[in-house]
Structures are given as structure tokens and as C-alpha cells.
Amino acid sequence: MRLRDTTVVFLCAFLGMMVLFLPLPVLSGPYEDIQEGQVHWTCSMPLLSLAPPDVDLDEVRNAVDDAIAEMRATGQDYVPPESQHPLCGGLARTQVVLALLAFAGAFWRGRRWWRSTADIRAEKRFKRLHESVENPDSRPRLFR
């Protein structure tokens, strides 16, 4: 399958924007004695969270214990506490690097397309120039 250069440029730029602005939702598994489903892990937008504050896992474990105790005392459903995942900073930096690579690929393919079609654009300009010289009535009134 052969894609046109403009299609590849669009796909690379779109992928770069998506990676740069959307956090990856891969942080749902267990993490250091906190079982899966006990905490609702979040991450903010990668572009804004390159150096997030450290997460105190002891506070998260205490919040989980409090939520479990409240669930047992009230008999209601378990409501997991929400916390930022400790690995969000590394993931955000990885996503920014991937976005930069995607933008570099888009720039490279865009430049390649621009240089490969330069002769076609020059021929069009040359043709318009000669049409206006051969037939002066076809020029706009502003330039007569």
C-alpha cells in the first residue's frame, strides 16, 4: 500500500497531536501493594505534566484503608479514592518524545513532498505568466 506524502504528513501530525494532548490510560494494574481497582489512577495532559509532584503512596494506602472501612461500616459500594499515578511523569516525558518524533516525521515528509512538486508549481506559474502576456485582455483591469 502506497500512501501519498500529504496523507503521511497529516497522519504523523495528527498522531503527534493526539500523543501530546491525551494521557494514555494504561495505569490500571496493581502498584506496590495497592491492588487493581482499589484506586482510580489519573494522569493529566502530558504537555502540562512533565514534572508532576511526587505521589505519597502512604497517603494513598491510608485513603484506600479509609474507603474500605467506610464500605464495611455503611454497607454501600466501594468508592475508590482518586490519585495521580506515580509513573505519570515518566509516561508524560515518553509521550512528548514520541510526539516530537511524529512531528519530525511529518516535517520530513512534508519537505520531501514540497521539493518533489516544486517543478509542477513552477510550470503552473510559468504557464499563467505566458497566458497573460499572450492575451492581454485576459489580465484583470487593475494591471492594464
mmCIF file of N, CA, C and O in Angstrom, residues 9-49:
data_model
loop_
_atom_site.group_PDB
_atom_site.id
_atom_site.type_symbol
_atom_site.label_atom_id
_atom_site.label_comp_id
_atom_site.label_asym_id
_atom_site.label_seq_id
_atom_site.Cartn_x
_atom_site.Cartn_y
_atom_site.Cartn_z
ATOM 1 N N VAL A 9 1.930 13.004 5.952
ATOM 2 C CA VAL A 9 2.150 14.218 6.751
ATOM 3 C C VAL A 9 0.975 14.437 7.693
ATOM 4 O O VAL A 9 1.159 14.697 8.890
ATOM 5 N N PHE A 10 -0.236 14.321 7.174
ATOM 6 C CA PHE A 10 -1.422 14.512 8.017
ATOM 7 C C PHE A 10 -1.474 13.469 9.127
ATOM 8 O O PHE A 10 -1.740 13.811 10.290
ATOM 9 N N LEU A 11 -1.230 12.208 8.802
ATOM 10 C CA LEU A 11 -1.288 11.153 9.819
ATOM 11 C C LEU A 11 -0.235 11.361 10.906
ATOM 12 O O LEU A 11 -0.524 11.189 12.096
ATOM 13 N N CYS A 12 0.980 11.717 10.504
ATOM 14 C CA CYS A 12 2.035 11.951 11.501
ATOM 15 C C CYS A 12 1.697 13.146 12.390
ATOM 16 O O CYS A 12 1.874 13.082 13.609
ATOM 17 N N ALA A 13 1.216 14.224 11.801
ATOM 18 C CA ALA A 13 0.862 15.404 12.597
ATOM 19 C C ALA A 13 -0.308 15.100 13.526
ATOM 20 O O ALA A 13 -0.309 15.506 14.697
ATOM 21 N N PHE A 14 -1.302 14.370 13.041
ATOM 22 C CA PHE A 14 -2.453 14.006 13.869
ATOM 23 C C PHE A 14 -2.027 13.103 15.026
ATOM 24 O O PHE A 14 -2.437 13.307 16.170
ATOM 25 N N LEU A 15 -1.190 12.132 14.742
ATOM 26 C CA LEU A 15 -0.682 11.239 15.788
ATOM 27 C C LEU A 15 0.118 12.013 16.823
ATOM 28 O O LEU A 15 -0.021 11.795 18.037
ATOM 29 N N GLY A 16 0.950 12.950 16.359
ATOM 30 C CA GLY A 16 1.726 13.774 17.290
ATOM 31 C C GLY A 16 0.834 14.602 18.195
ATOM 32 O O GLY A 16 1.093 14.716 19.397
ATOM 33 N N MET A 17 -0.227 15.181 17.642
ATOM 34 C CA MET A 17 -1.148 15.982 18.464
ATOM 35 C C MET A 17 -1.877 15.098 19.479
ATOM 36 O O MET A 17 -2.047 15.495 20.629
ATOM 37 N N MET A 18 -2.311 13.932 19.047
ATOM 38 C CA MET A 18 -3.018 13.039 19.959
ATOM 39 C C MET A 18 -2.111 12.594 21.111
ATOM 40 O O MET A 18 -2.527 12.580 22.267
ATOM 41 N N VAL A 19 -0.895 12.228 20.796
ATOM 42 C CA VAL A 19 0.042 11.767 21.830
ATOM 43 C C VAL A 19 0.406 12.901 22.767
ATOM 44 O O VAL A 19 0.590 12.698 23.964
ATOM 45 N N LEU A 20 0.476 14.109 22.241
ATOM 46 C CA LEU A 20 0.892 15.249 23.044
ATOM 47 C C LEU A 20 -0.202 15.723 24.004
ATOM 48 O O LEU A 20 0.094 16.165 25.103
ATOM 49 N N PHE A 21 -1.453 15.593 23.607
ATOM 50 C CA PHE A 21 -2.531 16.170 24.404
ATOM 51 C C PHE A 21 -3.403 15.165 25.145
ATOM 52 O O PHE A 21 -4.202 15.562 25.990
ATOM 53 N N LEU A 22 -3.289 13.876 24.872
ATOM 54 C CA LEU A 22 -4.125 12.889 25.555
ATOM 55 C C LEU A 22 -3.275 11.967 26.417
ATOM 56 O O LEU A 22 -2.316 11.362 25.931
ATOM 57 N N PRO A 23 -3.621 11.819 27.691
ATOM 58 C CA PRO A 23 -2.878 10.868 28.531
ATOM 59 C C PRO A 23 -3.236 9.433 28.147
ATOM 60 O O PRO A 23 -4.366 9.140 27.756
ATOM 61 N N LEU A 24 -2.267 8.554 28.232
ATOM 62 C CA LEU A 24 -2.512 7.151 27.922
ATOM 63 C C LEU A 24 -3.139 6.463 29.134
ATOM 64 O O LEU A 24 -2.612 6.549 30.236
ATOM 65 N N PRO A 25 -4.248 5.763 28.954
ATOM 66 C CA PRO A 25 -4.920 5.108 30.089
ATOM 67 C C PRO A 25 -4.409 3.690 30.333
ATOM 68 O O PRO A 25 -5.158 2.733 30.270
ATOM 69 N N VAL A 26 -3.132 3.536 30.587
ATOM 70 C CA VAL A 26 -2.567 2.197 30.779
ATOM 71 C C VAL A 26 -2.234 1.925 32.238
ATOM 72 O O VAL A 26 -1.583 0.941 32.539
ATOM 73 N N LEU A 27 -2.676 2.758 33.139
ATOM 74 C CA LEU A 27 -2.261 2.649 34.537
ATOM 75 C C LEU A 27 -3.385 2.089 35.404
ATOM 76 O O LEU A 27 -3.793 2.691 36.383
ATOM 77 N N SER A 28 -3.888 0.909 35.057
ATOM 78 C CA SER A 28 -4.993 0.354 35.836
ATOM 79 C C SER A 28 -4.586 -0.870 36.644
ATOM 80 O O SER A 28 -5.391 -1.387 37.404
ATOM 81 N N GLY A 29 -3.378 -1.339 36.506
ATOM 82 C CA GLY A 29 -2.944 -2.545 37.202
ATOM 83 C C GLY A 29 -2.503 -2.271 38.631
ATOM 84 O O GLY A 29 -2.497 -1.138 39.108
ATOM 85 N N PRO A 30 -2.116 -3.321 39.336
ATOM 86 C CA PRO A 30 -1.636 -3.146 40.718
ATOM 87 C C PRO A 30 -0.310 -2.400 40.746
ATOM 88 O O PRO A 30 0.479 -2.467 39.813
ATOM 89 N N TYR A 31 -0.094 -1.692 41.856
ATOM 90 C CA TYR A 31 1.145 -0.922 42.007
ATOM 91 C C TYR A 31 1.534 -0.895 43.473
ATOM 92 O O TYR A 31 0.807 -0.332 44.305
ATOM 93 N N GLU A 32 2.621 -1.504 43.834
ATOM 94 C CA GLU A 32 3.206 -1.506 45.183
ATOM 95 C C GLU A 32 2.166 -1.702 46.284
ATOM 96 O O GLU A 32 1.817 -0.787 47.014
ATOM 97 N N ASP A 33 1.666 -2.902 46.415
ATOM 98 C CA ASP A 33 0.715 -3.313 47.460
ATOM 99 C C ASP A 33 -0.655 -2.665 47.328
ATOM 100 O O ASP A 33 -1.475 -2.775 48.247
ATOM 101 N N ILE A 34 -0.930 -1.973 46.248
ATOM 102 C CA ILE A 34 -2.266 -1.425 46.008
ATOM 103 C C ILE A 34 -2.849 -2.240 44.861
ATOM 104 O O ILE A 34 -2.331 -2.212 43.748
ATOM 105 N N GLN A 35 -3.918 -2.978 45.153
ATOM 106 C CA GLN A 35 -4.473 -3.903 44.172
ATOM 107 C C GLN A 35 -5.235 -3.159 43.071
ATOM 108 O O GLN A 35 -5.598 -1.990 43.219
ATOM 109 N N GLU A 36 -5.452 -3.869 41.980
ATOM 110 C CA GLU A 36 -6.178 -3.301 40.854
ATOM 111 C C GLU A 36 -7.614 -2.989 41.268
ATOM 112 O O GLU A 36 -8.291 -3.796 41.907
ATOM 113 N N GLY A 37 -8.064 -1.799 40.951
ATOM 114 C CA GLY A 37 -9.428 -1.391 41.269
ATOM 115 C C GLY A 37 -9.574 -0.711 42.619
ATOM 116 O O GLY A 37 -10.647 -0.202 42.944
ATOM 117 N N GLN A 38 -8.548 -0.706 43.460
ATOM 118 C CA GLN A 38 -8.649 -0.057 44.759
ATOM 119 C C GLN A 38 -8.493 1.456 44.660
ATOM 120 O O GLN A 38 -8.980 2.178 45.522
ATOM 121 N N VAL A 39 -7.786 1.923 43.638
ATOM 122 C CA VAL A 39 -7.559 3.358 43.453
ATOM 123 C C VAL A 39 -7.862 3.702 42.005
ATOM 124 O O VAL A 39 -7.546 2.932 41.087
ATOM 125 N N HIS A 40 -8.498 4.841 41.797
ATOM 126 C CA HIS A 40 -8.724 5.344 40.444
ATOM 127 C C HIS A 40 -7.535 6.230 40.099
ATOM 128 O O HIS A 40 -7.425 7.365 40.553
ATOM 129 N N TRP A 41 -6.593 5.669 39.295
ATOM 130 C CA TRP A 41 -5.391 6.407 38.938
ATOM 131 C C TRP A 41 -5.700 7.393 37.816
ATOM 132 O O TRP A 41 -6.430 7.076 36.895
ATOM 133 N N THR A 42 -5.114 8.567 37.890
ATOM 134 C CA THR A 42 -5.289 9.569 36.838
ATOM 135 C C THR A 42 -3.929 10.113 36.431
ATOM 136 O O THR A 42 -2.950 9.989 37.160
ATOM 137 N N CYS A 43 -3.898 10.700 35.268
ATOM 138 C CA CYS A 43 -2.734 11.442 34.787
ATOM 139 C C CYS A 43 -3.275 12.656 34.045
ATOM 140 O O CYS A 43 -4.293 12.572 33.373
ATOM 141 N N SER A 44 -2.578 13.763 34.170
ATOM 142 C CA SER A 44 -3.020 14.947 33.446
ATOM 143 C C SER A 44 -2.419 14.944 32.048
ATOM 144 O O SER A 44 -1.682 14.038 31.674
ATOM 145 N N MET A 45 -2.712 15.975 31.287
ATOM 146 C CA MET A 45 -2.243 16.091 29.915
ATOM 147 C C MET A 45 -0.709 16.035 29.887
ATOM 148 O O MET A 45 -0.058 16.733 30.665
ATOM 149 N N PRO A 46 -0.120 15.230 29.018
ATOM 150 C CA PRO A 46 1.344 15.059 29.025
ATOM 151 C C PRO A 46 2.114 16.360 28.859
ATOM 152 O O PRO A 46 3.176 16.526 29.454
ATOM 153 N N LEU A 47 1.593 17.281 28.084
ATOM 154 C CA LEU A 47 2.305 18.526 27.850
ATOM 155 C C LEU A 47 2.432 19.356 29.124
ATOM 156 O O LEU A 47 3.407 20.071 29.316
ATOM 157 N N LEU A 48 1.456 19.236 30.030
ATOM 158 C CA LEU A 48 1.452 20.032 31.257
ATOM 159 C C LEU A 48 2.013 19.290 32.463
ATOM 160 O O LEU A 48 2.139 19.876 33.532
ATOM 161 N N SER A 49 2.330 18.007 32.303
ATOM 162 C CA SER A 49 2.763 17.233 33.467
ATOM 163 C C SER A 49 4.134 16.595 33.248
ATOM 164 O O SER A 49 4.337 15.433 33.569
#
